[in-house]
Amino acid sequence: MRMIGNAAFAVLISGLTAGSALAQGTPAADPAPPWPTTPAAPTMPTAPTMPGSPATLPGDGQTAWPTYTPPAGGVPQVDPPPVDDKKKDQPKKGGFDAGGQVRFPSGPDEAGEYGTWHWVALDVKGKYNLLDRVSAEAALPLAIIHPDTIGGTGGMAGVAPHMFGGMSVKLEAKLPAIGVSITGAMMRDGAMLLSEKDFPLFTGDFHPGFATAVPIKIRLGSLLDFKLIPAVVLQKTDDEYLDAIQIPMSLVIKLGSLLKLSTDLGVYTGDDLSLRARNGGRIYFGGALDVKIGPILAHGGLGFASLFTDPMGPYPTTKDSFYVDVNVKYAK
């Protein structure tokens, strides 16, 4: 009995001890760890929307595309870059110009009297740019009005002029400041020695000729250019070869992009490089105005074909050498 009582007492003491521990909040044993929760999916950033566009597409029953309204003041206009005049004036491959120059030079008639309307010259010209700075140019000089026979007592008395002067072809390579040109021609006697200010005296037979020149352009300012084209000319005749030097020059004033004024001066020798008026030597002087209207280039000039005169030469007096020329051509 005593043993049974001791066992019951031990059980009673264990129960009291467990109750006391629960009352103090001390667990009887370590609790099991909690089950991990599933992490929430990250929120994706919303796509940016254009001003005035809906957040949802049409067809979802919520909204519709709005009508676009331009900003106040309209769409801003962007000005084109300025055009460089230097590049604008540069020739381009495939470019061409063609036209005719009508000239009213003073010359003798059947009585030997000089007048502006006794001769009318027409120079038909065409130029094509083979490359940006290489061109080929053809010219056909004509005396569409001329006397049948020159009268008077001058050095040309009794000469019978022709209408057709021949044909020339020039190949030119030109840099911004200097170039070179070679001309081959089949023209009447002495026709290659004439300037564009002289009356078109075409006599004799057709003979070959050759000329080489060095075009020079010097820019003196934004509005001022100086041009010089010294050339050497050779032409065959029935009896001999004619040789001459030609130096046309001009001072060009640019008045905007459409107008140009120029002062022209040219030194032309006769045969054997002679500057004597009796042998055909002359110095011309004049002025010109050039106007550009779209693709049309118009030129007008006047002056004196020779300041050197002689009764037995082509011009007896300076007044007899007065000239007027008009040039119109189409350029592209």
Short mmCIF file of N, CA, C and O in Angstrom, two decimals, residues 117-239:
data_model
loop_
_atom_site.label_atom_id
_atom_site.label_comp_id
_atom_site.label_asym_id
_atom_site.label_seq_id
_atom_site.Cartn_x
_atom_site.Cartn_y
_atom_site.Cartn_z
N TRP A 117 23.59 98.76 -138.85
CA TRP A 117 22.66 97.79 -139.40
C TRP A 117 23.12 97.22 -140.74
O TRP A 117 22.36 96.50 -141.38
N HIS A 118 24.32 97.51 -141.15
CA HIS A 118 24.81 96.92 -142.40
C HIS A 118 25.19 95.44 -142.22
O HIS A 118 25.20 94.69 -143.19
N TRP A 119 25.48 95.06 -141.00
CA TRP A 119 25.86 93.68 -140.68
C TRP A 119 25.06 93.22 -139.47
O TRP A 119 24.88 93.96 -138.50
N VAL A 120 24.57 92.00 -139.52
CA VAL A 120 23.95 91.35 -138.36
C VAL A 120 24.54 89.96 -138.25
O VAL A 120 24.46 89.17 -139.19
N ALA A 121 25.15 89.68 -137.11
CA ALA A 121 25.79 88.39 -136.89
C ALA A 121 24.96 87.56 -135.93
O ALA A 121 24.34 88.08 -134.99
N LEU A 122 24.95 86.26 -136.15
CA LEU A 122 24.28 85.30 -135.27
C LEU A 122 25.26 84.18 -134.94
O LEU A 122 25.71 83.47 -135.84
N ASP A 123 25.58 84.06 -133.67
CA ASP A 123 26.47 82.99 -133.21
C ASP A 123 25.63 81.96 -132.47
O ASP A 123 25.13 82.23 -131.36
N VAL A 124 25.47 80.80 -133.06
CA VAL A 124 24.70 79.70 -132.44
C VAL A 124 25.68 78.87 -131.62
O VAL A 124 26.68 78.38 -132.13
N LYS A 125 25.35 78.72 -130.31
CA LYS A 125 26.26 78.03 -129.41
C LYS A 125 25.52 77.01 -128.54
O LYS A 125 24.35 77.19 -128.22
N GLY A 126 26.25 75.98 -128.18
CA GLY A 126 25.72 74.98 -127.25
C GLY A 126 26.86 74.39 -126.44
O GLY A 126 27.91 74.07 -126.99
N LYS A 127 26.65 74.24 -125.12
CA LYS A 127 27.69 73.68 -124.25
C LYS A 127 27.11 72.59 -123.39
O LYS A 127 25.98 72.71 -122.89
N TYR A 128 27.88 71.49 -123.22
CA TYR A 128 27.44 70.36 -122.39
C TYR A 128 28.56 70.00 -121.42
O TYR A 128 29.74 69.92 -121.82
N ASN A 129 28.21 69.80 -120.15
CA ASN A 129 29.20 69.47 -119.13
C ASN A 129 29.42 67.95 -119.10
O ASN A 129 28.56 67.20 -118.63
N LEU A 130 30.55 67.52 -119.63
CA LEU A 130 30.88 66.10 -119.61
C LEU A 130 31.13 65.61 -118.19
O LEU A 130 30.77 64.50 -117.82
N LEU A 131 31.78 66.44 -117.38
CA LEU A 131 32.01 66.20 -115.96
C LEU A 131 31.70 67.50 -115.23
O LEU A 131 31.32 68.49 -115.85
N ASP A 132 31.88 67.50 -113.90
CA ASP A 132 31.57 68.71 -113.14
C ASP A 132 32.36 69.91 -113.64
O ASP A 132 31.85 71.03 -113.65
N ARG A 133 33.59 69.69 -114.06
CA ARG A 133 34.43 70.81 -114.48
C ARG A 133 35.04 70.61 -115.86
O ARG A 133 36.04 71.23 -116.20
N VAL A 134 34.47 69.73 -116.64
CA VAL A 134 34.93 69.51 -118.01
C VAL A 134 33.74 69.66 -118.94
O VAL A 134 32.71 68.99 -118.76
N SER A 135 33.85 70.55 -119.93
CA SER A 135 32.72 70.82 -120.83
C SER A 135 33.17 70.79 -122.28
O SER A 135 34.36 70.96 -122.59
N ALA A 136 32.21 70.56 -123.15
CA ALA A 136 32.43 70.62 -124.60
C ALA A 136 31.45 71.65 -125.16
O ALA A 136 30.26 71.64 -124.84
N GLU A 137 31.96 72.54 -126.02
CA GLU A 137 31.15 73.62 -126.57
C GLU A 137 31.32 73.70 -128.08
O GLU A 137 32.45 73.62 -128.58
N ALA A 138 30.21 73.82 -128.79
CA ALA A 138 30.23 73.95 -130.25
C ALA A 138 29.67 75.31 -130.63
O ALA A 138 28.76 75.83 -129.97
N ALA A 139 30.20 75.91 -131.70
CA ALA A 139 29.75 77.24 -132.14
C ALA A 139 29.67 77.28 -133.65
O ALA A 139 30.53 76.72 -134.36
N LEU A 140 28.61 77.93 -134.16
CA LEU A 140 28.41 78.13 -135.59
C LEU A 140 28.22 79.63 -135.83
O LEU A 140 27.14 80.18 -135.57
N PRO A 141 29.21 80.35 -136.31
CA PRO A 141 29.06 81.78 -136.57
C PRO A 141 28.44 82.04 -137.95
O PRO A 141 28.84 81.44 -138.94
N LEU A 142 27.47 82.96 -137.98
CA LEU A 142 26.76 83.28 -139.21
C LEU A 142 26.69 84.79 -139.39
O LEU A 142 26.53 85.54 -138.42
N ALA A 143 26.78 85.24 -140.63
CA ALA A 143 26.54 86.64 -140.99
C ALA A 143 25.20 86.68 -141.72
O ALA A 143 25.15 86.59 -142.96
N ILE A 144 24.11 86.78 -140.96
CA ILE A 144 22.79 86.65 -141.58
C ILE A 144 22.45 87.88 -142.41
O ILE A 144 21.59 87.82 -143.30
N ILE A 145 23.07 89.04 -142.14
CA ILE A 145 22.95 90.22 -142.99
C ILE A 145 24.35 90.75 -143.27
O ILE A 145 25.13 90.97 -142.33
N HIS A 146 24.68 90.92 -144.52
CA HIS A 146 26.00 91.43 -144.91
C HIS A 146 25.91 91.97 -146.34
O HIS A 146 25.01 91.57 -147.11
N PRO A 147 26.78 92.86 -146.74
CA PRO A 147 26.76 93.36 -148.12
C PRO A 147 27.28 92.30 -149.09
O PRO A 147 28.07 91.42 -148.71
N ASP A 148 26.83 92.37 -150.31
CA ASP A 148 27.33 91.42 -151.32
C ASP A 148 28.80 91.68 -151.62
O ASP A 148 29.58 90.74 -151.79
N THR A 149 29.14 92.95 -151.67
CA THR A 149 30.53 93.33 -151.92
C THR A 149 30.83 94.60 -151.14
O THR A 149 30.01 95.53 -151.12
N ILE A 150 31.98 94.66 -150.50
CA ILE A 150 32.37 95.85 -149.75
C ILE A 150 32.92 96.89 -150.72
O ILE A 150 33.78 96.60 -151.55
N GLY A 151 32.37 98.10 -150.61
CA GLY A 151 32.80 99.16 -151.52
C GLY A 151 33.76 100.12 -150.84
O GLY A 151 34.33 99.84 -149.78
N GLY A 152 33.97 101.27 -151.47
CA GLY A 152 34.84 102.29 -150.92
C GLY A 152 36.27 102.13 -151.37
O GLY A 152 36.58 101.42 -152.34
N THR A 153 37.16 102.78 -150.63
CA THR A 153 38.57 102.77 -150.99
C THR A 153 39.45 102.19 -149.89
O THR A 153 40.67 102.31 -149.92
N GLY A 154 38.83 101.58 -148.87
CA GLY A 154 39.59 101.03 -147.76
C GLY A 154 40.32 99.75 -148.14
O GLY A 154 40.29 99.28 -149.29
N GLY A 155 40.95 99.16 -147.13
CA GLY A 155 41.72 97.95 -147.38
C GLY A 155 40.87 96.76 -147.71
O GLY A 155 41.40 95.74 -148.19
N MET A 156 39.54 96.81 -147.49
CA MET A 156 38.67 95.67 -147.78
C MET A 156 37.83 95.90 -149.02
O MET A 156 36.92 95.12 -149.32
N ALA A 157 38.05 96.96 -149.75
CA ALA A 157 37.25 97.25 -150.94
C ALA A 157 37.34 96.11 -151.94
O ALA A 157 38.42 95.58 -152.23
N GLY A 158 36.15 95.73 -152.46
CA GLY A 158 36.08 94.66 -153.45
C GLY A 158 35.94 93.28 -152.88
O GLY A 158 35.78 92.31 -153.63
N VAL A 159 35.97 93.12 -151.56
CA VAL A 159 35.85 91.81 -150.93
C VAL A 159 34.38 91.40 -150.92
O VAL A 159 33.49 92.20 -150.61
N ALA A 160 34.10 90.11 -151.25
CA ALA A 160 32.74 89.57 -151.23
C ALA A 160 32.56 88.64 -150.03
O ALA A 160 33.08 87.51 -150.03
N PRO A 161 31.87 89.07 -148.98
CA PRO A 161 31.72 88.25 -147.77
C PRO A 161 30.78 87.07 -147.99
O PRO A 161 29.94 87.06 -148.90
N HIS A 162 30.90 86.04 -147.14
CA HIS A 162 30.02 84.88 -147.12
C HIS A 162 29.16 84.91 -145.84
O HIS A 162 29.50 85.57 -144.86
N MET A 163 28.08 84.15 -145.87
CA MET A 163 27.20 84.10 -144.70
C MET A 163 27.73 83.13 -143.66
O MET A 163 27.72 83.42 -142.45
N PHE A 164 28.18 81.95 -144.06
CA PHE A 164 28.57 80.91 -143.11
C PHE A 164 30.07 81.00 -142.83
O PHE A 164 30.89 80.93 -143.75
N GLY A 165 30.40 81.14 -141.55
CA GLY A 165 31.81 81.31 -141.18
C GLY A 165 32.54 80.02 -140.89
O GLY A 165 33.77 80.00 -140.91
N GLY A 166 31.82 78.93 -140.61
CA GLY A 166 32.46 77.67 -140.31
C GLY A 166 31.93 77.07 -139.02
O GLY A 166 30.80 77.35 -138.60
N MET A 167 32.77 76.29 -138.35
CA MET A 167 32.35 75.62 -137.11
C MET A 167 33.57 75.41 -136.23
O MET A 167 34.67 75.14 -136.72
N SER A 168 33.36 75.51 -134.92
CA SER A 168 34.43 75.25 -133.96
C SER A 168 33.90 74.42 -132.81
O SER A 168 32.72 74.48 -132.47
N VAL A 169 34.79 73.61 -132.22
CA VAL A 169 34.46 72.79 -131.06
C VAL A 169 35.55 73.01 -130.01
O VAL A 169 36.74 72.88 -130.31
N LYS A 170 35.12 73.34 -128.80
CA LYS A 170 36.07 73.64 -127.72
C LYS A 170 35.88 72.66 -126.58
O LYS A 170 34.76 72.41 -126.12
N LEU A 171 36.98 72.11 -126.07
CA LEU A 171 37.00 71.25 -124.90
C LEU A 171 37.71 72.01 -123.78
O LEU A 171 38.85 72.45 -123.96
N GLU A 172 37.02 72.17 -122.65
CA GLU A 172 37.55 73.00 -121.57
C GLU A 172 37.48 72.28 -120.24
O GLU A 172 36.47 71.68 -119.88
N ALA A 173 38.59 72.34 -119.49
CA ALA A 173 38.65 71.86 -118.11
C ALA A 173 38.91 73.06 -117.23
O ALA A 173 39.87 73.80 -117.46
N LYS A 174 38.07 73.25 -116.22
CA LYS A 174 38.14 74.49 -115.44
C LYS A 174 38.10 74.19 -113.95
O LYS A 174 37.22 73.46 -113.47
N LEU A 175 39.06 74.73 -113.22
CA LEU A 175 39.07 74.72 -111.77
C LEU A 175 38.48 76.04 -111.28
O LEU A 175 38.19 76.92 -112.09
N PRO A 176 38.28 76.20 -109.93
CA PRO A 176 37.67 77.46 -109.48
C PRO A 176 38.42 78.71 -109.92
O PRO A 176 37.82 79.75 -110.17
N ALA A 177 39.76 78.65 -110.02
CA ALA A 177 40.52 79.86 -110.34
C ALA A 177 41.20 79.83 -111.69
O ALA A 177 41.52 80.89 -112.24
N ILE A 178 41.46 78.66 -112.25
CA ILE A 178 42.21 78.57 -113.51
C ILE A 178 41.76 77.33 -114.26
O ILE A 178 41.21 76.39 -113.68
N GLY A 179 41.96 77.35 -115.56
CA GLY A 179 41.58 76.21 -116.38
C GLY A 179 42.41 76.18 -117.65
O GLY A 179 43.37 76.92 -117.81
N VAL A 180 42.01 75.31 -118.56
CA VAL A 180 42.69 75.22 -119.86
C VAL A 180 41.65 74.78 -120.88
O VAL A 180 40.73 74.00 -120.58
N SER A 181 41.75 75.32 -122.10
CA SER A 181 40.82 74.94 -123.17
C SER A 181 41.59 74.74 -124.46
O SER A 181 42.62 75.37 -124.69
N ILE A 182 41.06 73.83 -125.28
CA ILE A 182 41.62 73.54 -126.60
C ILE A 182 40.47 73.61 -127.60
O ILE A 182 39.42 73.00 -127.40
N THR A 183 40.67 74.37 -128.67
CA THR A 183 39.64 74.56 -129.68
C THR A 183 40.14 74.09 -131.03
O THR A 183 41.26 74.45 -131.45
N GLY A 184 39.33 73.30 -131.71
CA GLY A 184 39.60 72.91 -133.08
C GLY A 184 38.50 73.48 -133.97
O GLY A 184 37.32 73.50 -133.59
N ALA A 185 38.86 73.96 -135.15
CA ALA A 185 37.87 74.63 -136.00
C ALA A 185 38.15 74.37 -137.47
O ALA A 185 39.27 74.06 -137.87
N MET A 186 37.10 74.52 -138.26
CA MET A 186 37.18 74.54 -139.71
C MET A 186 36.43 75.80 -140.14
O MET A 186 35.19 75.82 -140.17
N MET A 187 37.18 76.86 -140.43
CA MET A 187 36.57 78.17 -140.67
C MET A 187 37.19 78.84 -141.87
O MET A 187 38.25 78.43 -142.36
N ARG A 188 36.53 79.90 -142.32
CA ARG A 188 37.04 80.65 -143.47
C ARG A 188 38.29 81.43 -143.08
O ARG A 188 38.58 81.64 -141.90
N ASP A 189 39.02 81.85 -144.08
CA ASP A 189 40.32 82.50 -143.86
C ASP A 189 40.22 83.66 -142.86
O ASP A 189 39.43 84.60 -143.05
N GLY A 190 41.02 83.57 -141.82
CA GLY A 190 41.08 84.67 -140.86
C GLY A 190 39.92 84.78 -139.90
O GLY A 190 39.92 85.65 -139.04
N ALA A 191 38.91 83.89 -140.01
CA ALA A 191 37.73 84.02 -139.16
C ALA A 191 38.07 83.74 -137.69
O ALA A 191 37.43 84.30 -136.79
N MET A 192 39.08 82.92 -137.43
CA MET A 192 39.43 82.63 -136.04
C MET A 192 40.12 83.81 -135.35
O MET A 192 40.23 83.84 -134.13
N LEU A 193 40.57 84.78 -136.13
CA LEU A 193 41.24 85.93 -135.54
C LEU A 193 40.27 87.03 -135.15
O LEU A 193 40.66 88.04 -134.54
N LEU A 194 38.97 86.87 -135.47
CA LEU A 194 37.97 87.88 -135.14
C LEU A 194 37.52 87.75 -133.69
O LEU A 194 37.49 86.65 -133.12
N SER A 195 37.14 88.88 -133.10
CA SER A 195 36.53 88.86 -131.77
C SER A 195 35.00 88.88 -131.93
O SER A 195 34.48 89.11 -133.03
N GLU A 196 34.30 88.69 -130.82
CA GLU A 196 32.84 88.73 -130.86
C GLU A 196 32.31 90.16 -130.94
O GLU A 196 31.10 90.36 -130.99
N LYS A 197 33.19 91.14 -130.99
CA LYS A 197 32.77 92.53 -131.15
C LYS A 197 32.92 93.00 -132.60
O LYS A 197 32.40 94.05 -132.96
N ASP A 198 33.64 92.22 -133.43
CA ASP A 198 33.89 92.61 -134.81
C ASP A 198 32.73 92.24 -135.72
O ASP A 198 31.92 91.35 -135.41
N PHE A 199 32.62 92.93 -136.86
CA PHE A 199 31.63 92.52 -137.86
C PHE A 199 32.13 91.21 -138.51
O PHE A 199 33.33 90.99 -138.68
N PRO A 200 31.20 90.30 -138.84
CA PRO A 200 31.56 88.94 -139.26
C PRO A 200 32.06 88.89 -140.71
O PRO A 200 31.32 88.48 -141.63
N LEU A 201 33.29 89.24 -140.94
CA LEU A 201 33.86 89.24 -142.28
C LEU A 201 34.39 87.84 -142.60
O LEU A 201 35.49 87.48 -142.21
N PHE A 202 33.57 87.05 -143.30
CA PHE A 202 33.93 85.68 -143.66
C PHE A 202 34.28 85.66 -145.15
O PHE A 202 33.40 85.84 -146.01
N THR A 203 35.53 85.45 -145.45
CA THR A 203 35.99 85.44 -146.84
C THR A 203 36.88 84.22 -147.07
O THR A 203 37.36 83.58 -146.13
N GLY A 204 37.13 83.91 -148.34
CA GLY A 204 38.04 82.82 -148.68
C GLY A 204 37.41 81.45 -148.49
O GLY A 204 36.19 81.30 -148.39
N ASP A 205 38.27 80.44 -148.41
CA ASP A 205 37.82 79.05 -148.28
C ASP A 205 37.91 78.60 -146.82
O ASP A 205 38.43 79.30 -145.96
N PHE A 206 37.40 77.39 -146.57
CA PHE A 206 37.47 76.81 -145.23
C PHE A 206 38.85 76.18 -145.01
O PHE A 206 39.34 75.41 -145.85
N HIS A 207 39.43 76.50 -143.84
CA HIS A 207 40.72 75.93 -143.49
C HIS A 207 40.73 75.58 -142.00
O HIS A 207 40.02 76.22 -141.20
N PRO A 208 41.53 74.60 -141.61
CA PRO A 208 41.55 74.21 -140.20
C PRO A 208 42.28 75.25 -139.35
O PRO A 208 43.16 75.98 -139.82
N GLY A 209 41.89 75.28 -138.10
CA GLY A 209 42.52 76.19 -137.15
C GLY A 209 42.57 75.56 -135.78
O GLY A 209 41.88 74.57 -135.48
N PHE A 210 43.41 76.14 -134.93
CA PHE A 210 43.62 75.60 -133.59
C PHE A 210 43.85 76.76 -132.63
O PHE A 210 44.50 77.76 -132.98
N ALA A 211 43.32 76.63 -131.42
CA ALA A 211 43.53 77.65 -130.39
C ALA A 211 43.62 76.98 -129.03
O ALA A 211 42.96 75.97 -128.76
N THR A 212 44.45 77.53 -128.18
CA THR A 212 44.53 77.07 -126.79
C THR A 212 44.50 78.29 -125.88
O THR A 212 45.06 79.34 -126.20
N ALA A 213 43.79 78.16 -124.77
CA ALA A 213 43.60 79.29 -123.87
C ALA A 213 43.70 78.83 -122.42
O ALA A 213 43.54 77.64 -122.11
N VAL A 214 43.94 79.80 -121.54
CA VAL A 214 44.02 79.54 -120.10
C VAL A 214 43.04 80.48 -119.39
O VAL A 214 43.40 81.62 -119.07
N PRO A 215 41.79 80.04 -119.16
CA PRO A 215 40.84 80.91 -118.45
C PRO A 215 41.28 81.11 -117.00
O PRO A 215 41.60 80.14 -116.30
N ILE A 216 41.27 82.36 -116.55
CA ILE A 216 41.67 82.71 -115.18
C ILE A 216 40.56 83.54 -114.56
O ILE A 216 40.06 84.49 -115.16
N LYS A 217 40.16 83.15 -113.35
CA LYS A 217 39.14 83.90 -112.63
C LYS A 217 39.67 84.24 -111.24
O LYS A 217 40.05 83.36 -110.48
N ILE A 218 39.69 85.52 -110.93
CA ILE A 218 40.20 86.01 -109.64
C ILE A 218 39.05 86.67 -108.88
O ILE A 218 38.45 87.62 -109.38
N ARG A 219 38.75 86.13 -107.69
CA ARG A 219 37.69 86.72 -106.87
C ARG A 219 38.27 87.87 -106.05
O ARG A 219 39.13 87.67 -105.20
N LEU A 220 37.80 89.08 -106.32
CA LEU A 220 38.28 90.27 -105.63
C LEU A 220 37.42 90.63 -104.43
O LEU A 220 37.74 91.57 -103.71
N GLY A 221 36.34 89.92 -104.22
CA GLY A 221 35.43 90.18 -103.12
C GLY A 221 34.16 89.38 -103.32
O GLY A 221 34.01 88.65 -104.30
N SER A 222 33.23 89.53 -102.40
CA SER A 222 31.98 88.79 -102.52
C SER A 222 31.14 89.22 -103.71
O SER A 222 30.30 88.47 -104.20
N LEU A 223 31.37 90.44 -104.21
CA LEU A 223 30.57 90.97 -105.32
C LEU A 223 31.39 91.27 -106.57
O LEU A 223 30.84 91.75 -107.56
N LEU A 224 32.68 90.98 -106.54
CA LEU A 224 33.56 91.42 -107.63
C LEU A 224 34.45 90.28 -108.10
O LEU A 224 35.12 89.64 -107.30
N ASP A 225 34.44 90.03 -109.42
CA ASP A 225 35.29 89.02 -110.05
C ASP A 225 36.04 89.63 -111.22
O ASP A 225 35.51 90.49 -111.93
N PHE A 226 37.26 89.16 -111.41
CA PHE A 226 38.05 89.57 -112.56
C PHE A 226 38.34 88.33 -113.40
O PHE A 226 38.84 87.33 -112.89
N LYS A 227 38.02 88.40 -114.71
CA LYS A 227 38.20 87.26 -115.61
C LYS A 227 39.17 87.63 -116.72
O LYS A 227 39.11 88.72 -117.29
N LEU A 228 40.03 86.67 -117.03
CA LEU A 228 41.07 86.87 -118.04
C LEU A 228 41.23 85.56 -118.80
O LEU A 228 41.32 84.50 -118.18
N ILE A 229 41.25 85.64 -120.16
CA ILE A 229 41.37 84.42 -120.97
C ILE A 229 42.43 84.62 -122.05
O ILE A 229 42.10 84.87 -123.23
N PRO A 230 43.69 84.56 -121.72
CA PRO A 230 44.72 84.68 -122.76
C PRO A 230 44.72 83.45 -123.66
O PRO A 230 44.61 82.31 -123.19
N ALA A 231 44.87 83.65 -124.97
CA ALA A 231 44.80 82.56 -125.93
C ALA A 231 45.79 82.78 -127.07
O ALA A 231 46.13 83.93 -127.40
N VAL A 232 46.23 81.68 -127.65
CA VAL A 232 47.07 81.68 -128.85
C VAL A 232 46.28 81.01 -129.96
O VAL A 232 45.70 79.93 -129.76
N VAL A 233 46.24 81.64 -131.15
CA VAL A 233 45.43 81.15 -132.26
C VAL A 233 46.32 80.91 -133.48
O VAL A 233 47.16 81.76 -133.82
N LEU A 234 46.09 79.78 -134.13
CA LEU A 234 46.77 79.44 -135.39
C LEU A 234 45.72 79.00 -136.39
O LEU A 234 44.81 78.24 -136.05
N GLN A 235 45.82 79.49 -137.64
CA GLN A 235 44.89 79.06 -138.69
C GLN A 235 45.61 79.03 -140.03
O GLN A 235 46.36 79.94 -140.37
N LYS A 236 45.32 77.98 -140.76
CA LYS A 236 45.93 77.82 -142.08
C LYS A 236 45.14 78.62 -143.13
O LYS A 236 43.93 78.79 -143.01
N THR A 237 45.83 79.10 -144.12
CA THR A 237 45.20 79.70 -145.30
C THR A 237 45.81 79.04 -146.54
O THR A 237 46.62 78.12 -146.44
N ASP A 238 45.41 79.51 -147.71
CA ASP A 238 45.98 78.93 -148.93
C ASP A 238 47.49 79.14 -149.03
O ASP A 238 48.20 78.29 -149.56
N ASP A 239 47.97 80.27 -148.50
CA ASP A 239 49.38 80.61 -148.69
C ASP A 239 50.24 80.47 -147.44
O ASP A 239 51.45 80.26 -147.55
#
